[in-house]
Amino acid sequence: MKSAFLFPGQGSQSVGMLSAAADQWPMIVETFDDASKVLGYDLWHLCQHGPAEELNQTMVTQPALLTASVALWRQWMVTGGPRPDFVAGHSLGEYSALVAAESLDFIEAVKLVQLRGELMQDAVPAGEGKMAAILGLDDADVVAVCEEVAEGDVVAAVNFNAPGQVVIAGSLAAVERAIEACKARGARKAMPLPVSVPSHCALMKGAAEQLAEALDEVRFNDAVIPVVQNVHAAVSTDAKTLKANLLKQLYSPVLWTDSIRTLVGEGVGVAVECGAGKVLAGLVKRIERGLPVHSIEDPDSLASAIEALQKS
């Protein structure tokens, strides 16, 4: 039986995250210190004390979650945890996955995600973009609604998170039209998300063009652990492919449901969520109920996860 590590993206952050882990493992704060030197501010202090409004700013959230995931990954490795057969990351989490796969250097990743957050924030003026979660409709229905109500504006299904759970993004008016149309089609819920950046839609193409310049300056290596990437839900190890897909990811949908099914199809029978929170474990239950997902946020859960992977 094969194993996979899953790395979360935005939405998993919270003030005080990894505090219990840091009490036991010096590696956690050491990794945050490494990131802070690059960022120019105390990232650990901000994650522990907030304010939440600042932590939730895209340009802060992204390096914070990357660092949290890499800190736990480093702890896993120094504790003697077995190397997984595959890695995958949800949106921003793909950067963490590439660090774990030794395709991307951690410090370079911190610089990239800080820039990524800034470019995303600047791409759409505050108040002009929106995202919303649509629950209880088939994927095809959500896609059809977005096409029907676009009226020349941008609105698209951008996160296929689990069956019956799709996130849409685009310009404010178009997303609001889509919310009402999804309700009319029988969506159980159609609710705006508290984010200012409409990620993974065409409004991010300008940000992607600017990010491309920074990516060109960064060395990518072939992955030592195969990566299932967001944009095609397929396994990649080639450095050029990994880099190209990372850029496309900024304005393309996150195919998370398909990514998990790809992992199961590759023989994965156990997974570890490596990062703050348990968002991905919840999504996996909706996608592949038979795939157990372990958290590693404290010594006991890490020991249980190591045991599960060693048995796999």
CSV table of C-alpha atoms in Angstrom, one decimal:
chain,number,residue,atom,x,y,z
A,1,MET,CA,0.0,0.0,0.0
A,2,LYS,CA,1.4,3.4,-1.0
A,3,SER,CA,1.2,6.7,1.0
A,4,ALA,CA,0.8,10.4,0.2
A,5,PHE,CA,1.4,13.7,2.0
A,6,LEU,CA,-1.2,16.4,1.5
A,7,PHE,CA,-0.3,20.1,2.0
A,8,PRO,CA,-3.1,22.6,2.8
A,9,GLY,CA,-3.7,26.0,1.3
A,10,GLN,CA,-5.4,29.2,2.3
A,11,GLY,CA,-8.2,28.8,4.8
A,12,SER,CA,-6.3,26.5,7.1
A,13,GLN,CA,-4.6,29.4,9.0
A,14,SER,CA,-5.5,30.5,12.5
A,15,VAL,CA,-4.0,32.6,15.2
A,16,GLY,CA,-2.1,30.3,17.5
A,17,MET,CA,-1.5,27.5,14.9
A,18,LEU,CA,1.2,25.0,15.7
A,19,SER,CA,1.6,26.4,19.2
A,20,ALA,CA,1.4,22.9,20.8
A,21,ALA,CA,3.8,21.5,18.3
A,22,ALA,CA,6.3,24.3,19.0
A,23,ASP,CA,6.2,23.5,22.7
A,24,GLN,CA,7.6,20.0,21.9
A,25,TRP,CA,9.7,20.6,18.8
A,26,PRO,CA,12.3,23.3,18.4
A,27,MET,CA,12.3,22.6,14.6
A,28,ILE,CA,9.0,24.5,14.3
A,29,VAL,CA,10.2,27.9,15.5
A,30,GLU,CA,13.5,27.4,13.8
A,31,THR,CA,11.8,27.0,10.5
A,32,PHE,CA,9.7,30.1,11.1
A,33,ASP,CA,12.9,31.9,12.0
A,34,ASP,CA,14.3,30.9,8.6
A,35,ALA,CA,11.3,32.4,6.9
A,36,SER,CA,11.3,35.5,9.0
A,37,LYS,CA,14.8,36.4,7.9
A,38,VAL,CA,13.6,36.5,4.3
A,39,LEU,CA,10.3,38.2,5.0
A,40,GLY,CA,11.7,41.0,7.2
A,41,TYR,CA,9.2,40.5,10.0
A,42,ASP,CA,8.6,38.0,12.8
A,43,LEU,CA,6.3,35.5,11.1
A,44,TRP,CA,6.1,33.2,14.2
A,45,HIS,CA,5.0,36.1,16.5
A,46,LEU,CA,2.3,37.1,14.0
A,47,CYS,CA,1.0,33.6,13.7
A,48,GLN,CA,0.8,33.2,17.4
A,49,HIS,CA,-0.6,36.6,18.4
A,50,GLY,CA,-2.3,38.0,15.3
A,51,PRO,CA,-4.2,40.1,14.8
A,52,ALA,CA,-6.2,37.7,12.6
A,53,GLU,CA,-6.9,40.5,10.1
A,54,GLU,CA,-3.2,40.7,9.4
A,55,LEU,CA,-2.7,37.0,9.3
A,56,ASN,CA,-5.6,36.7,6.8
A,57,GLN,CA,-4.0,39.1,4.3
A,58,THR,CA,-3.1,37.0,1.3
A,59,MET,CA,0.6,38.2,1.2
A,60,VAL,CA,1.0,37.0,4.9
A,61,THR,CA,-1.2,33.9,4.8
A,62,GLN,CA,0.7,32.3,2.0
A,63,PRO,CA,4.2,32.4,3.6
A,64,ALA,CA,2.7,31.5,7.0
A,65,LEU,CA,1.0,28.3,5.7
A,66,LEU,CA,4.0,27.3,3.5
A,67,THR,CA,6.3,27.6,6.6
A,68,ALA,CA,3.9,25.7,8.9
A,69,SER,CA,3.8,22.8,6.4
A,70,VAL,CA,7.5,22.8,5.8
A,71,ALA,CA,8.2,22.9,9.6
A,72,LEU,CA,6.0,19.8,10.1
A,73,TRP,CA,7.6,18.1,7.1
A,74,ARG,CA,11.1,18.7,8.5
A,75,GLN,CA,10.0,17.4,11.9
A,76,TRP,CA,8.5,14.3,10.2
A,77,MET,CA,11.8,13.6,8.5
A,78,VAL,CA,14.1,14.2,11.6
A,79,THR,CA,11.7,12.0,13.7
A,80,GLY,CA,12.4,9.2,11.2
A,81,GLY,CA,9.1,9.2,9.4
A,82,PRO,CA,9.1,7.2,6.1
A,83,ARG,CA,9.2,9.2,2.9
A,84,PRO,CA,5.8,9.1,1.2
A,85,ASP,CA,5.3,7.7,-2.3
A,86,PHE,CA,3.5,10.9,-3.5
A,87,VAL,CA,2.8,14.5,-2.5
A,88,ALA,CA,0.1,16.9,-3.4
A,89,GLY,CA,-0.9,20.4,-2.3
A,90,HIS,CA,-4.1,22.3,-2.4
A,91,SER,CA,-3.5,25.5,-4.3
A,92,LEU,CA,-0.8,27.3,-2.3
A,93,GLY,CA,0.0,23.9,-0.7
A,94,GLU,CA,1.5,22.9,-4.0
A,95,TYR,CA,4.5,25.0,-3.1
A,96,SER,CA,4.9,23.1,0.1
A,97,ALA,CA,4.6,19.8,-1.8
A,98,LEU,CA,7.4,20.9,-4.2
A,99,VAL,CA,9.7,21.8,-1.2
A,100,ALA,CA,9.0,18.3,0.3
A,101,ALA,CA,9.7,16.7,-3.1
A,102,GLU,CA,13.1,18.6,-3.2
A,103,SER,CA,12.1,20.3,-6.5
A,104,LEU,CA,12.0,23.8,-4.9
A,105,ASP,CA,14.3,25.2,-2.2
A,106,PHE,CA,12.4,26.4,0.9
A,107,ILE,CA,13.8,29.9,1.0
A,108,GLU,CA,13.1,30.4,-2.7
A,109,ALA,CA,9.6,29.2,-2.0
A,110,VAL,CA,9.1,31.7,0.8
A,111,LYS,CA,10.1,34.5,-1.6
A,112,LEU,CA,7.9,33.2,-4.3
A,113,VAL,CA,4.7,32.9,-2.2
A,114,GLN,CA,5.2,36.3,-0.6
A,115,LEU,CA,5.4,37.7,-4.1
A,116,ARG,CA,2.5,35.6,-5.3
A,117,GLY,CA,0.4,36.9,-2.5
A,118,GLU,CA,1.3,40.5,-3.3
A,119,LEU,CA,0.6,40.1,-7.0
A,120,MET,CA,-2.7,38.4,-6.4
A,121,GLN,CA,-3.7,41.2,-4.0
A,122,ASP,CA,-2.8,43.8,-6.5
A,123,ALA,CA,-4.3,42.1,-9.5
A,124,VAL,CA,-7.9,43.0,-8.6
A,125,PRO,CA,-8.7,46.2,-6.7
A,126,ALA,CA,-10.3,45.6,-3.2
A,127,GLY,CA,-14.0,45.1,-3.5
A,128,GLU,CA,-14.0,44.3,-7.2
A,129,GLY,CA,-13.5,40.5,-6.9
A,130,LYS,CA,-15.3,37.8,-5.0
A,131,MET,CA,-15.3,34.1,-4.2
A,132,ALA,CA,-18.2,31.9,-3.1
A,133,ALA,CA,-18.7,28.3,-2.0
A,134,ILE,CA,-21.5,26.3,-3.7
A,135,LEU,CA,-22.7,23.3,-1.8
A,136,GLY,CA,-25.1,20.6,-3.0
A,137,LEU,CA,-24.9,21.0,-6.8
A,138,ASP,CA,-23.1,18.8,-9.4
A,139,ASP,CA,-19.9,20.2,-10.8
A,140,ALA,CA,-21.4,20.4,-14.2
A,141,ASP,CA,-24.3,22.5,-12.9
A,142,VAL,CA,-22.0,25.0,-11.3
A,143,VAL,CA,-19.9,25.3,-14.5
A,144,ALA,CA,-23.1,25.8,-16.5
A,145,VAL,CA,-24.4,28.5,-14.2
A,146,CYS,CA,-21.2,30.5,-14.4
A,147,GLU,CA,-21.4,30.4,-18.2
A,148,GLU,CA,-25.0,31.4,-18.2
A,149,VAL,CA,-24.6,34.5,-15.9
A,150,ALA,CA,-21.2,35.8,-17.0
A,151,GLU,CA,-22.6,38.5,-19.3
A,152,GLY,CA,-19.1,39.4,-20.4
A,153,ASP,CA,-17.7,39.4,-16.9
A,154,VAL,CA,-15.4,36.8,-15.4
A,155,VAL,CA,-16.9,34.1,-13.2
A,156,ALA,CA,-15.8,30.5,-13.1
A,157,ALA,CA,-15.7,27.3,-11.0
A,158,VAL,CA,-12.2,27.4,-9.6
A,159,ASN,CA,-11.9,24.9,-6.8
A,160,PHE,CA,-13.4,21.4,-7.3
A,161,ASN,CA,-12.9,20.5,-3.6
A,162,ALA,CA,-15.1,17.5,-3.2
A,163,PRO,CA,-18.3,16.1,-4.8
A,164,GLY,CA,-21.0,18.7,-4.1
A,165,GLN,CA,-18.5,21.3,-2.9
A,166,VAL,CA,-17.3,23.8,-5.6
A,167,VAL,CA,-15.8,27.3,-5.2
A,168,ILE,CA,-16.5,30.0,-7.8
A,169,ALA,CA,-14.5,33.2,-8.3
A,170,GLY,CA,-14.6,36.3,-10.5
A,171,SER,CA,-15.8,39.8,-10.6
A,172,LEU,CA,-18.1,41.0,-7.8
A,173,ALA,CA,-21.3,41.4,-9.9
A,174,ALA,CA,-20.9,38.1,-11.8
A,175,VAL,CA,-20.2,36.1,-8.7
A,176,GLU,CA,-23.3,37.6,-7.0
A,177,ARG,CA,-25.4,36.6,-10.1
A,178,ALA,CA,-24.0,33.1,-9.9
A,179,ILE,CA,-24.8,32.8,-6.2
A,180,GLU,CA,-28.5,33.6,-6.9
A,181,ALA,CA,-28.6,31.3,-10.0
A,182,CYS,CA,-27.1,28.4,-8.0
A,183,LYS,CA,-29.7,28.9,-5.3
A,184,ALA,CA,-32.4,28.8,-7.9
A,185,ARG,CA,-31.0,25.5,-9.2
A,186,GLY,CA,-31.3,24.0,-5.8
A,187,ALA,CA,-27.9,24.5,-4.2
A,188,ARG,CA,-28.0,23.6,-0.5
A,189,LYS,CA,-25.8,26.6,0.2
A,190,ALA,CA,-24.3,29.4,-1.9
A,191,MET,CA,-22.3,31.7,0.3
A,192,PRO,CA,-19.7,34.3,-0.2
A,193,LEU,CA,-16.2,33.6,1.2
A,194,PRO,CA,-14.3,36.1,3.4
A,195,VAL,CA,-11.5,36.6,0.9
A,196,SER,CA,-10.6,39.7,-1.1
A,197,VAL,CA,-8.7,37.9,-3.9
A,198,PRO,CA,-10.6,35.9,-6.6
A,199,SER,CA,-8.1,33.1,-7.0
A,200,HIS,CA,-7.7,30.7,-9.9
A,201,CYS,CA,-9.7,32.6,-12.4
A,202,ALA,CA,-8.9,34.6,-15.5
A,203,LEU,CA,-8.5,37.8,-13.4
A,204,MET,CA,-5.2,36.4,-12.1
A,205,LYS,CA,-3.6,36.2,-15.6
A,206,GLY,CA,-1.9,39.5,-15.1
A,207,ALA,CA,-0.5,38.3,-11.8
A,208,ALA,CA,0.7,35.2,-13.5
A,209,GLU,CA,2.6,37.1,-16.1
A,210,GLN,CA,4.5,39.0,-13.4
A,211,LEU,CA,5.1,35.8,-11.4
A,212,ALA,CA,6.5,34.2,-14.5
A,213,GLU,CA,9.4,36.6,-14.4
A,214,ALA,CA,10.3,35.6,-10.8
A,215,LEU,CA,9.9,31.9,-11.6
A,216,ASP,CA,12.3,32.2,-14.4
A,217,GLU,CA,15.0,33.2,-11.9
A,218,VAL,CA,14.4,30.2,-9.7
A,219,ARG,CA,16.0,26.8,-10.1
A,220,PHE,CA,13.6,23.9,-10.1
A,221,ASN,CA,14.9,20.3,-9.8
A,222,ASP,CA,13.2,17.1,-10.9
A,223,ALA,CA,11.0,15.9,-8.0
A,224,VAL,CA,12.4,13.0,-5.9
A,225,ILE,CA,8.8,12.3,-4.8
A,226,PRO,CA,6.2,12.3,-7.6
A,227,VAL,CA,3.8,15.3,-7.3
A,228,VAL,CA,0.1,15.3,-8.3
A,229,GLN,CA,-0.4,18.8,-9.5
A,230,ASN,CA,-3.6,20.9,-9.3
A,231,VAL,CA,-4.0,21.9,-12.9
A,232,HIS,CA,-4.3,18.4,-14.4
A,233,ALA,CA,-4.5,16.1,-11.4
A,234,ALA,CA,-1.7,14.0,-12.9
A,235,VAL,CA,1.6,12.8,-11.6
A,236,SER,CA,4.6,14.9,-12.5
A,237,THR,CA,8.3,14.7,-11.7
A,238,ASP,CA,10.0,16.7,-14.5
A,239,ALA,CA,11.2,20.1,-13.3
A,240,LYS,CA,10.1,22.0,-16.4
A,241,THR,CA,6.6,20.5,-16.2
A,242,LEU,CA,6.3,21.2,-12.4
A,243,LYS,CA,7.3,24.9,-13.0
A,244,ALA,CA,5.0,25.4,-15.9
A,245,ASN,CA,2.0,23.9,-14.0
A,246,LEU,CA,2.8,26.0,-11.0
A,247,LEU,CA,2.3,29.1,-13.1
A,248,LYS,CA,-0.8,27.9,-14.8
A,249,GLN,CA,-2.3,27.1,-11.4
A,250,LEU,CA,-2.6,30.8,-10.6
A,251,TYR,CA,-5.4,31.3,-13.1
A,252,SER,CA,-6.6,27.7,-13.5
A,253,PRO,CA,-9.1,25.6,-11.5
A,254,VAL,CA,-7.8,23.4,-8.6
A,255,LEU,CA,-8.8,19.8,-9.5
A,256,TRP,CA,-8.6,18.5,-5.9
A,257,THR,CA,-11.3,15.9,-6.2
A,258,ASP,CA,-9.6,14.4,-9.3
A,259,SER,CA,-6.2,14.7,-7.6
A,260,ILE,CA,-7.3,12.5,-4.6
A,261,ARG,CA,-8.8,10.0,-7.0
A,262,THR,CA,-5.5,10.0,-9.0
A,263,LEU,CA,-3.7,9.1,-5.8
A,264,VAL,CA,-6.1,6.3,-4.9
A,265,GLY,CA,-5.7,5.1,-8.5
A,266,GLU,CA,-2.0,5.0,-8.0
A,267,GLY,CA,-2.4,2.7,-5.0
A,268,VAL,CA,-2.3,5.2,-2.2
A,269,GLY,CA,-4.1,3.7,0.9
A,270,VAL,CA,-3.0,6.1,3.6
A,271,ALA,CA,-2.4,9.9,3.7
A,272,VAL,CA,-1.0,12.5,6.0
A,273,GLU,CA,-2.2,16.1,6.2
A,274,CYS,CA,1.0,18.1,6.7
A,275,GLY,CA,0.1,21.6,7.9
A,276,ALA,CA,-2.2,23.7,10.0
A,277,GLY,CA,-5.7,22.4,10.6
A,278,LYS,CA,-7.6,19.5,9.1
A,279,VAL,CA,-9.4,21.0,6.1
A,280,LEU,CA,-8.0,18.5,3.6
A,281,ALA,CA,-8.9,15.5,5.8
A,282,GLY,CA,-12.5,16.7,5.7
A,283,LEU,CA,-12.4,17.0,2.0
A,284,VAL,CA,-10.9,13.6,1.5
A,285,LYS,CA,-13.7,12.0,3.6
A,286,ARG,CA,-16.2,13.4,1.0
A,287,ILE,CA,-14.1,12.2,-2.0
A,288,GLU,CA,-12.7,8.8,-0.9
A,289,ARG,CA,-14.2,7.8,2.4
A,290,GLY,CA,-11.9,4.7,2.6
A,291,LEU,CA,-8.7,6.7,2.5
A,292,PRO,CA,-7.6,7.5,6.1
A,293,VAL,CA,-5.8,10.9,6.6
A,294,HIS,CA,-3.6,11.5,9.6
A,295,SER,CA,-2.8,14.8,11.1
A,296,ILE,CA,0.7,15.4,12.5
A,297,GLU,CA,0.3,18.6,14.6
A,298,ASP,CA,1.7,17.1,17.9
A,299,PRO,CA,4.0,14.2,19.0
A,300,ASP,CA,1.2,11.7,19.6
A,301,SER,CA,-0.5,12.2,16.2
A,302,LEU,CA,2.9,12.2,14.4
A,303,ALA,CA,3.8,8.9,16.1
A,304,SER,CA,0.4,7.4,15.0
A,305,ALA,CA,1.0,8.6,11.5
A,306,ILE,CA,4.5,7.1,11.3
A,307,GLU,CA,3.0,3.8,12.5
A,308,ALA,CA,0.3,3.9,9.9
A,309,LEU,CA,2.7,4.6,7.1
A,310,GLN,CA,5.2,1.9,8.3
A,311,LYS,CA,2.3,-0.6,8.1
A,312,SER,CA,1.3,0.4,4.7
